[in-house]
Coordinates of C-alpha atoms in Angstrom, one line a residue:
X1 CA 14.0 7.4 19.4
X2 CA 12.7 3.8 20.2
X3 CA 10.1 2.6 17.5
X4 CA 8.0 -0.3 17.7
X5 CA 6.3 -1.2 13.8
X6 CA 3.4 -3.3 14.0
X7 CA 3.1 -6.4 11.0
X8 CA 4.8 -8.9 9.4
X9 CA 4.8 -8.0 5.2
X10 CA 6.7 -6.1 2.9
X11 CA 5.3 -2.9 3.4
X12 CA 6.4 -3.4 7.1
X13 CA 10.1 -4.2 5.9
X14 CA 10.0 -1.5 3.8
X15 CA 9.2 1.0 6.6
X16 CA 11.7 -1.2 8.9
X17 CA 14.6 -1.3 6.2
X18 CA 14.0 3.2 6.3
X19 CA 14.0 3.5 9.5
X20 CA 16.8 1.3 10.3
X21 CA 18.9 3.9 8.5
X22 CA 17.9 6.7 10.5
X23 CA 20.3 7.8 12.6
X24 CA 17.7 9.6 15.1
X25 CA 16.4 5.5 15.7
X26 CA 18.4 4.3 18.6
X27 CA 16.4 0.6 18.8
X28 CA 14.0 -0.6 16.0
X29 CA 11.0 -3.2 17.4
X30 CA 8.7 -5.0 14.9
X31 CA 6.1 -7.1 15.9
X32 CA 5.3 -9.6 14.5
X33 CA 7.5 -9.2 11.8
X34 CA 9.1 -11.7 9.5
X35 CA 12.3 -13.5 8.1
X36 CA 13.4 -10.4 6.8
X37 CA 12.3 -7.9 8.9
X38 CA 14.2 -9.9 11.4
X39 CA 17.7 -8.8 9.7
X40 CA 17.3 -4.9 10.6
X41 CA 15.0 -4.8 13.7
X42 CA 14.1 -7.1 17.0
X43 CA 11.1 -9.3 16.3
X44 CA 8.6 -10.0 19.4
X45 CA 4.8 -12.0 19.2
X46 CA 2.0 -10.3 19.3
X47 CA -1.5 -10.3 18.3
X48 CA -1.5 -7.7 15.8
X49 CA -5.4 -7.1 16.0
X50 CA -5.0 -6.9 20.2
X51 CA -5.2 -3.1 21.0
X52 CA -4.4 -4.0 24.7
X53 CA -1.6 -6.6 23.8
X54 CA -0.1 -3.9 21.3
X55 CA -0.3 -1.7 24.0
X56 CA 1.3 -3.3 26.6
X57 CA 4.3 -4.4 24.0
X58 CA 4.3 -0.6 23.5
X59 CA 5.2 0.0 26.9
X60 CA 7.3 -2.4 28.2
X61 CA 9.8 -1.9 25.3
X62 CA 9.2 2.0 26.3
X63 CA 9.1 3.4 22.5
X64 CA 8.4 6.6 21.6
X65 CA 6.3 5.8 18.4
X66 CA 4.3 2.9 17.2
X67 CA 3.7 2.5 13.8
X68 CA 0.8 0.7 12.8
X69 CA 1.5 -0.7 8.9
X70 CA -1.4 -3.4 7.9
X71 CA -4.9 -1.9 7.6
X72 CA -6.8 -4.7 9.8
X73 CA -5.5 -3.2 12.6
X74 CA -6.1 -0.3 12.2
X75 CA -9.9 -0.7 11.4
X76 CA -10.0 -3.0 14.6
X77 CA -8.8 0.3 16.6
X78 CA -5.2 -0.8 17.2
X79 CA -4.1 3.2 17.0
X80 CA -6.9 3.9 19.5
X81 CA -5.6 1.9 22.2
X82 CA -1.7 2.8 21.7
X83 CA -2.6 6.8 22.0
X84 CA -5.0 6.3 24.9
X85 CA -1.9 4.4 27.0
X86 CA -0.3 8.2 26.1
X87 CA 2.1 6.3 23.1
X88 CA 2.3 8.8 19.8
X89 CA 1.2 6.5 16.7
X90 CA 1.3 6.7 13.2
X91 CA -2.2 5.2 12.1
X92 CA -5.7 6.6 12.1
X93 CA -8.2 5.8 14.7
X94 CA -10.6 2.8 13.9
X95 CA -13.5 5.3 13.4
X96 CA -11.0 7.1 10.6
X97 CA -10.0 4.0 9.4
X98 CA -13.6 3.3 7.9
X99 CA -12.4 5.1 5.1
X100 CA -10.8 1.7 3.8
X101 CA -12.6 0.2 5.8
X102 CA -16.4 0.9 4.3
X103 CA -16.2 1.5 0.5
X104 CA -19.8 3.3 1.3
X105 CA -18.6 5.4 3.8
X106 CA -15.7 6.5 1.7
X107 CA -18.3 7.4 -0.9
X108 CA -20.1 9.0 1.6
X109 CA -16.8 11.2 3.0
X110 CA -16.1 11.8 -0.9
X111 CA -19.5 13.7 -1.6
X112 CA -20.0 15.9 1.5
X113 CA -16.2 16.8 0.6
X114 CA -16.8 17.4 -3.1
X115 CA -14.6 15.0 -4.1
X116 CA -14.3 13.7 -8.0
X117 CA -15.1 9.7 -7.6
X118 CA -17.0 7.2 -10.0
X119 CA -20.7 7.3 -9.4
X120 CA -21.6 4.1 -7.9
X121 CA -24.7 2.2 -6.2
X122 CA -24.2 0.4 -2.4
X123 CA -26.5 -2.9 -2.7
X124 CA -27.9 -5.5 -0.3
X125 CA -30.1 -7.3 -2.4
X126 CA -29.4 -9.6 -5.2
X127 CA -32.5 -7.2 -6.8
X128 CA -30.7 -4.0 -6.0
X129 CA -27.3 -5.8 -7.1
X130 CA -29.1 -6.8 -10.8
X131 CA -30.4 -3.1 -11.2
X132 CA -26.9 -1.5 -10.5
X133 CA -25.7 -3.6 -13.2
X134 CA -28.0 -2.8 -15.4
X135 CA -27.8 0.7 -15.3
X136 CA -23.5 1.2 -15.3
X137 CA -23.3 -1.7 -17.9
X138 CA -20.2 -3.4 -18.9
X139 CA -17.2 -3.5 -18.1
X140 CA -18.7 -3.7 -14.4
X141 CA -16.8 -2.5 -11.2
X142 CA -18.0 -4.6 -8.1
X143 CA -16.4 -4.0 -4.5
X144 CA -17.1 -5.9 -1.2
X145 CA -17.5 -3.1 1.2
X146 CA -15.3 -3.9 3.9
X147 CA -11.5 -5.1 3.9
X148 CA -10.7 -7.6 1.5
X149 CA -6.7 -8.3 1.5
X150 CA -7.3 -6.3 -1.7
X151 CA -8.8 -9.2 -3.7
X152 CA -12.8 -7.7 -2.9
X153 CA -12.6 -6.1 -6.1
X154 CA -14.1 -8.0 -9.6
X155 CA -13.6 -6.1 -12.8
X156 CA -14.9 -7.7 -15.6
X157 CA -17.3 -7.7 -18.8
X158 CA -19.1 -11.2 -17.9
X159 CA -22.3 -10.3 -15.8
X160 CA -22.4 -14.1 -14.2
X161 CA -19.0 -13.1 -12.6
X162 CA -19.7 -9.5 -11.9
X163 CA -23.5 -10.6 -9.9
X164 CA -21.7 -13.8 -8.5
X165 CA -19.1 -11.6 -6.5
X166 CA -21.4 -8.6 -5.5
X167 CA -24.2 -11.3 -4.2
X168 CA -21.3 -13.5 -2.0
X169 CA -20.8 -9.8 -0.2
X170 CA -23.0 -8.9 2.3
X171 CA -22.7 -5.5 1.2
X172 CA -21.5 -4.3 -2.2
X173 CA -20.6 -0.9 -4.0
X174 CA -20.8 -1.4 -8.1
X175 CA -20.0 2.0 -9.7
X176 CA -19.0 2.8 -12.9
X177 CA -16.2 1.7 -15.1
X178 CA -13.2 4.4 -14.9
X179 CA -10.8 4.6 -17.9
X180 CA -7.6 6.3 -18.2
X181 CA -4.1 4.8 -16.1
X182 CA -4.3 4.4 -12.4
X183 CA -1.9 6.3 -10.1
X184 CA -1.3 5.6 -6.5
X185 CA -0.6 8.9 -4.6
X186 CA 0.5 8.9 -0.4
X187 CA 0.1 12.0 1.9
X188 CA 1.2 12.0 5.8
X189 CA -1.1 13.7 7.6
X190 CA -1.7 15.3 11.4
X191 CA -5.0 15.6 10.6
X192 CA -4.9 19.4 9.5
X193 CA -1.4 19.7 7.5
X194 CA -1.7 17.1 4.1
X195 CA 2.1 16.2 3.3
X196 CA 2.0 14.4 0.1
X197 CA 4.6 11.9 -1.1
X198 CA 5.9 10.9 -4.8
X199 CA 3.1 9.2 -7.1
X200 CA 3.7 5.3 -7.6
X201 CA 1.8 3.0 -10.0
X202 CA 1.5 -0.6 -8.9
X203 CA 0.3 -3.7 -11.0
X204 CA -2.6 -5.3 -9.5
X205 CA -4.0 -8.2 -11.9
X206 CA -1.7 -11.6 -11.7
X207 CA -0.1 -11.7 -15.1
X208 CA 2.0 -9.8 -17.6
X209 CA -0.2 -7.8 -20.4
X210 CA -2.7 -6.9 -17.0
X211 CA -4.1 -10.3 -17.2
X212 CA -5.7 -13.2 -14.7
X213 CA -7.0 -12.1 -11.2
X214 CA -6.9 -9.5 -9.3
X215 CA -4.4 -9.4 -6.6
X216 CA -2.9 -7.5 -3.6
X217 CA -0.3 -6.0 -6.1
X218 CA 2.3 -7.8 -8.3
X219 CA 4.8 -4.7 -8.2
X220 CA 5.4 -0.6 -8.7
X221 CA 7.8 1.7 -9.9
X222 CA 8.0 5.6 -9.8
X223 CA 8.3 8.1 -10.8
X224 CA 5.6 8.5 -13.4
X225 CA 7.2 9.7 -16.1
X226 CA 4.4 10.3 -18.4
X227 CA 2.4 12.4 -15.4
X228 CA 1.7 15.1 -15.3
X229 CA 3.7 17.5 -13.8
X230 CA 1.2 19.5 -11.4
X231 CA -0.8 16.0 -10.8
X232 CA 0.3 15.9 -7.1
X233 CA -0.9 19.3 -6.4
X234 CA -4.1 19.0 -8.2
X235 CA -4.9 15.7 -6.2
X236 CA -3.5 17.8 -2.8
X237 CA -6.0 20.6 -3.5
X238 CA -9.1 18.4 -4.7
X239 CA -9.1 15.0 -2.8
X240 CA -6.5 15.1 0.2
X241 CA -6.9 18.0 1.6
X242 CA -10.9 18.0 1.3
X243 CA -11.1 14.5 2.7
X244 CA -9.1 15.6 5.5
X245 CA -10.9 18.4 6.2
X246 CA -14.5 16.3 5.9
X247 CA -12.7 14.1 8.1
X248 CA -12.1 16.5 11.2
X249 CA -15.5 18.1 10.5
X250 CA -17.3 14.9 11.1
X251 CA -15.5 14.6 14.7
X252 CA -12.8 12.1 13.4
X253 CA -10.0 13.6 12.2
X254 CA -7.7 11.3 10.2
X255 CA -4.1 11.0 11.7
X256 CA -1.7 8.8 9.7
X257 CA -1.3 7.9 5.8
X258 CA -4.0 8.3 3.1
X259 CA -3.7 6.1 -0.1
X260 CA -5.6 7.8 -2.8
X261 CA -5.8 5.6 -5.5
X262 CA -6.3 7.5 -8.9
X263 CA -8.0 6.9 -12.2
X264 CA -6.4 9.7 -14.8
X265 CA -9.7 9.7 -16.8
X266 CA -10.8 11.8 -20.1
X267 CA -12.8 13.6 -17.6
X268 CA -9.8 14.0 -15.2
X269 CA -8.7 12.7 -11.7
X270 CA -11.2 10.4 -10.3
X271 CA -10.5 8.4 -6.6
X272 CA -10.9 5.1 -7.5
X273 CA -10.6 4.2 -3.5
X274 CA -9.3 5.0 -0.1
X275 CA -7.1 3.2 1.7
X276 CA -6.0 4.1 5.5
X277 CA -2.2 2.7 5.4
X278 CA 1.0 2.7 3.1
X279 CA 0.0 0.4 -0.2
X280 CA 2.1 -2.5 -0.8
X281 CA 3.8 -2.9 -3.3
X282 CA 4.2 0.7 -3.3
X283 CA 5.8 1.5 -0.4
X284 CA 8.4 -0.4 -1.2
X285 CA 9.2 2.1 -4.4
X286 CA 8.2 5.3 -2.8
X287 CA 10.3 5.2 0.5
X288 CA 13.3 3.8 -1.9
X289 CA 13.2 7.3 -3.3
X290 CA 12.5 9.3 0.1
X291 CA 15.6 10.8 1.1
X292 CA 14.5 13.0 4.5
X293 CA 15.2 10.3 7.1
X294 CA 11.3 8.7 8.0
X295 CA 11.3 8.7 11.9
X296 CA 11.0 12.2 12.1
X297 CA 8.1 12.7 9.6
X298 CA 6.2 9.8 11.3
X299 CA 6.3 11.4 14.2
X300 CA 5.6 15.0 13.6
X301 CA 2.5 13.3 12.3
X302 CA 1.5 11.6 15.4
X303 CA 2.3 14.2 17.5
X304 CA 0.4 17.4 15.2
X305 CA 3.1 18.8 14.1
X306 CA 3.4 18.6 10.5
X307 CA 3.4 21.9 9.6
X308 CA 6.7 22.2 11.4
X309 CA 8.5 20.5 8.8
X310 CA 11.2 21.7 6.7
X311 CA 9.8 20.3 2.6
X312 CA 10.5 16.5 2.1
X313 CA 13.6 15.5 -0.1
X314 CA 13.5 13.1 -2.8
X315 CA 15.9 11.2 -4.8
X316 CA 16.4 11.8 -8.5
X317 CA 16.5 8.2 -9.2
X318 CA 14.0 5.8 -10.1
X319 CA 12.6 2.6 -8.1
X320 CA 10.8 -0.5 -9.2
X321 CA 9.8 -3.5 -7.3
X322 CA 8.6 -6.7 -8.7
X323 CA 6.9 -9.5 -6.7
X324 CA 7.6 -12.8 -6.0
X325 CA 4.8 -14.7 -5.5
X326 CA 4.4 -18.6 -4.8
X327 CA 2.7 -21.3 -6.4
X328 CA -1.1 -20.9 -7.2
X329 CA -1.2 -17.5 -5.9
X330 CA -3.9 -15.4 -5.7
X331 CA -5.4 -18.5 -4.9
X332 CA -4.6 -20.7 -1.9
X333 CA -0.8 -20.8 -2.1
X334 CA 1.5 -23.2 -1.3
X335 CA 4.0 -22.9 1.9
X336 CA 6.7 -24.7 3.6
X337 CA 9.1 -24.1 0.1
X338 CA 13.0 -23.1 0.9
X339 CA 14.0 -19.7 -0.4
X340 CA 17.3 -19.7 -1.8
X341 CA 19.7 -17.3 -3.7
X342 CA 19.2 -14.1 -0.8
X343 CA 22.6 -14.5 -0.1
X344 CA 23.8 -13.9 -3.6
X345 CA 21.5 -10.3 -4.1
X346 CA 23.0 -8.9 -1.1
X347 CA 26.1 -10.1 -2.3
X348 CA 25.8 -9.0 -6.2
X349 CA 23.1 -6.2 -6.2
X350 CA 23.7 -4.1 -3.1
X351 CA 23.3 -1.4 -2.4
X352 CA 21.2 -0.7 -5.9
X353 CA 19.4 -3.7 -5.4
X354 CA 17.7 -5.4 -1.9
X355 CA 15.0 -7.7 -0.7
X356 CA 11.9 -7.3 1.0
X357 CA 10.0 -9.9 2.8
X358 CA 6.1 -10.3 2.9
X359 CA 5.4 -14.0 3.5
X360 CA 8.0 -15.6 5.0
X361 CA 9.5 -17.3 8.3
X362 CA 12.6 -19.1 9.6
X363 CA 12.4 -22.8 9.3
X364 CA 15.6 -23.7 11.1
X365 CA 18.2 -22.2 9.5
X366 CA 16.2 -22.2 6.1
X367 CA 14.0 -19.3 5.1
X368 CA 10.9 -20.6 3.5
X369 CA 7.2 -19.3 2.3
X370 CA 4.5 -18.2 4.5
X371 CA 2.3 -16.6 2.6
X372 CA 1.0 -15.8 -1.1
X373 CA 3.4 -13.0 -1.6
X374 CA 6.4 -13.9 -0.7
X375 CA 9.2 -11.2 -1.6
X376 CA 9.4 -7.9 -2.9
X377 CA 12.3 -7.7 -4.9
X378 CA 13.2 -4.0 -5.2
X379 CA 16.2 -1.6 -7.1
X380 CA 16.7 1.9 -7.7
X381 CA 18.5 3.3 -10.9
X382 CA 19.7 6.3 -12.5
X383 CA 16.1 6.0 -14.4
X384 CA 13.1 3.2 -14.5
X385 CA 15.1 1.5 -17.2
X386 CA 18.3 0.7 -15.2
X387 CA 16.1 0.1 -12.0
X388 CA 14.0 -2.4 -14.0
X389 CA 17.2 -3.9 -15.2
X390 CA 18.9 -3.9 -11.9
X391 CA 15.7 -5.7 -9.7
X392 CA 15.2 -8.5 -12.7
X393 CA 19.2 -9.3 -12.4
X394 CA 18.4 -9.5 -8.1
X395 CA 15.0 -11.8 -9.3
X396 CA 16.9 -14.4 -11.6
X397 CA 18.8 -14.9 -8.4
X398 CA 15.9 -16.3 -6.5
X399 CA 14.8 -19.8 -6.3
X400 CA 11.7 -20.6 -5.1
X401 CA 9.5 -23.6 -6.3
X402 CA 6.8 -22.9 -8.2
X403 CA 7.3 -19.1 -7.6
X404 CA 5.3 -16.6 -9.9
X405 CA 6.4 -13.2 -10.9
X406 CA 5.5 -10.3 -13.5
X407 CA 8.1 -10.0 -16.5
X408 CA 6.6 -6.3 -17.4
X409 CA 6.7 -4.4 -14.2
X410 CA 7.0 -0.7 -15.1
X411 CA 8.0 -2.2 -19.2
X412 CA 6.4 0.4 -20.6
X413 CA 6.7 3.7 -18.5
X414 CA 10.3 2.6 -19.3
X415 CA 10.7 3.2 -23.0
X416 CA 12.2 6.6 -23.5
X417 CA 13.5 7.1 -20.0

């Protein structure tokens, strides 16, 4: 099989780096791809957001399967226009998409499907955004409604800051504060058969102790060992499979990956949100530990035929992945800076330890920064606690100037394993 991955970040490595070592993948595209990505497949320009242009790449490198990784593209209705030129893709349509793509839509999916959520007010007003407010309280939850690069989301007990961020958004959901630890949870879906995958928990806020801003995710680990056990079913029978189902009811049956991201409350499992593509960072975790080679699964997905498939096998070890990010990130960061010391992990750490690229590029024969995350630097491990050990060694390798990373990825969940 010939597949073409569209995007250029570490989640797209990630899926790159798996399906490099599938045997049943006889050429690997990626487009645009990065510095990295560059090592395991053939990179080619493209206009990621150009269904047409995506298309047309599609078909000229005559693949079998496209595989659609960022979620802009997919909202934009990237899928749509790869499965009308008769391609199989792994990404829902742009209508199905809305489900990260509209916070209030998501809501609305939740209710008709019955699914546990926070309760939560969508405002257009400054009035309407005061009110909402009002009645949660602090700490307040505020979310831009549409796509945000995962920085829409303002947490915090300072009203100024909470009615600052919902009035810059033309359209805001604030809902209620949910306690309790967050779990990310992945299912592969045909749009009938749900295949979940193995829970992840990532680290979005900036600093160690779950300080500073909000960011796109400063790295993940699983497995959870202080889940519990039957958590992935329980989330199968009350959120996937019912916002799947809600979804083909409605006429737009969801086709691809849904992200369920989880608050374990006092109350029980709550969706904190939707999102319509693998997560980054955790992808990079989750497909460390996937054993059951991925081409295969992608495509039973695009093609129906989920149900077909023999149960998914999963390594017994654990995987954490910790982020290097540069200079003044989640801010505007700072490009251009030389990446040194990838050499020496491939070199030292393999194969318990590897790098995958989100924002970089060749600058002649340098690698360098081209974005606000730059690297994801992953490792698996008999348990989290040599994993952890094993991707800080493969960090303190790195140089990059003014680079940023979390020193507690996965710290805790680690004691006792």
């Amino acid at each position: 099989m010939k597949v073409l991955v569209i995007g250029s970040g570490a989640r797209e490595h990630a899926l790159c780096r798996s399906l490099s070592l599938d045997p049943d993948v006889s050429a690997l595209h990626c487009a645009p791809g990065n510095a990295g990505i560059g090592e395991v497949a053939e990179l080619h320009p493209v206009d990621a957001l150009d269904g047409a242009a995506v298309s047309a790449l599609a078909r000229r490198l005559d693949v079998g399967l496209v595989v659609v990784g960022p979620e802009a593209p997919l909202v934009a209705g990237v899928a749509d226009a790869v499965r009308e030129a008769g391609i199989p893709v792994f990404g829902p349509s742009g209508e199905a998409a809305q489900l990260e793509g509209s916070k209030a839509f998501a809501k609305d999916v939740m209710a008709a499907a019955g699914v546990p959520t926070a309760r939560s007010y969508v405002c257009t007003t400054p009035e309407e955004v005061a009110e909402a407010l009002d009645a949660f309280g602090a700490p307040y939850v505020v979310k831009d409604d549409g796509l945000a690069a995962g920085k829409g989301v303002v947490v915090t007990s300072d009203l100024q800051q909470a009615t600052d961020h919902a009035n810059a958004c033309d359209r805001v959901v604030i809902e209620e504060f949910l306690d309790g630890p967050e779990v990310s949870l992945f299912a592969i879906t045909d749009g009938e058969t749900v295949l979940p995958l193995q829970p992840a928990q990532d680290f979005k806020r900036a600093l160690d102790g779950d300080e500073g801003p909000n960011t796109g995710g400063m790295g993940a680990y699983s497995p959870l060992p202080w889940a519990d056990p039957k958590l992935v079913q329980e989330v199968l029978d009350t959120v996937l499979q019912p916002t799947v189902d809600e979804m083909r009811r409605r006429g737009t049956p969801f086709s691809g990956l849904l992200y369920a991201g989880l608050a374990i409350t006092g109350r029980g499992v709550r969706v904190i949100e939707f999102n319509a593509r693998f997560g980054d960072p955790e992808t990079q975790v989750v497909l460390a530990r996937l054993k059951t080679p991925l081409a295969g699964v992608l495509l039973a997905a695009a093609t129906g035929n989920l149900e077909d498939l023999p149960p998914l096998r999963w390594s017994e070890e654990a995987a954490v992945t910790v982020v290097v990010a540069s200079h003044n990130y989640p801010g505007t960061p700072r490009t251009g800076d030389p990446i040194t010391g990838l050499d020496e992990v491939a070199e030292e750490d393999a194969p318990h330890a590897w790098v995958l690229h989100a924002g970089t590029k060749h600058d002649g024969d340098a690698v360098v920064s081209a974005g606000g995350r730059v690297l994801s630097v992953t490792a698996s491990g008999e348990d989290l606690a040599e994993a952890r050990e094993r991707a800080y060694r493969a960090v303190a390798r790195i140089h990059l100037d003014g680079s940023q990373y979390r020193t507690d990825i996965a710290a805790k969940a680690a004691v006792g394993t």
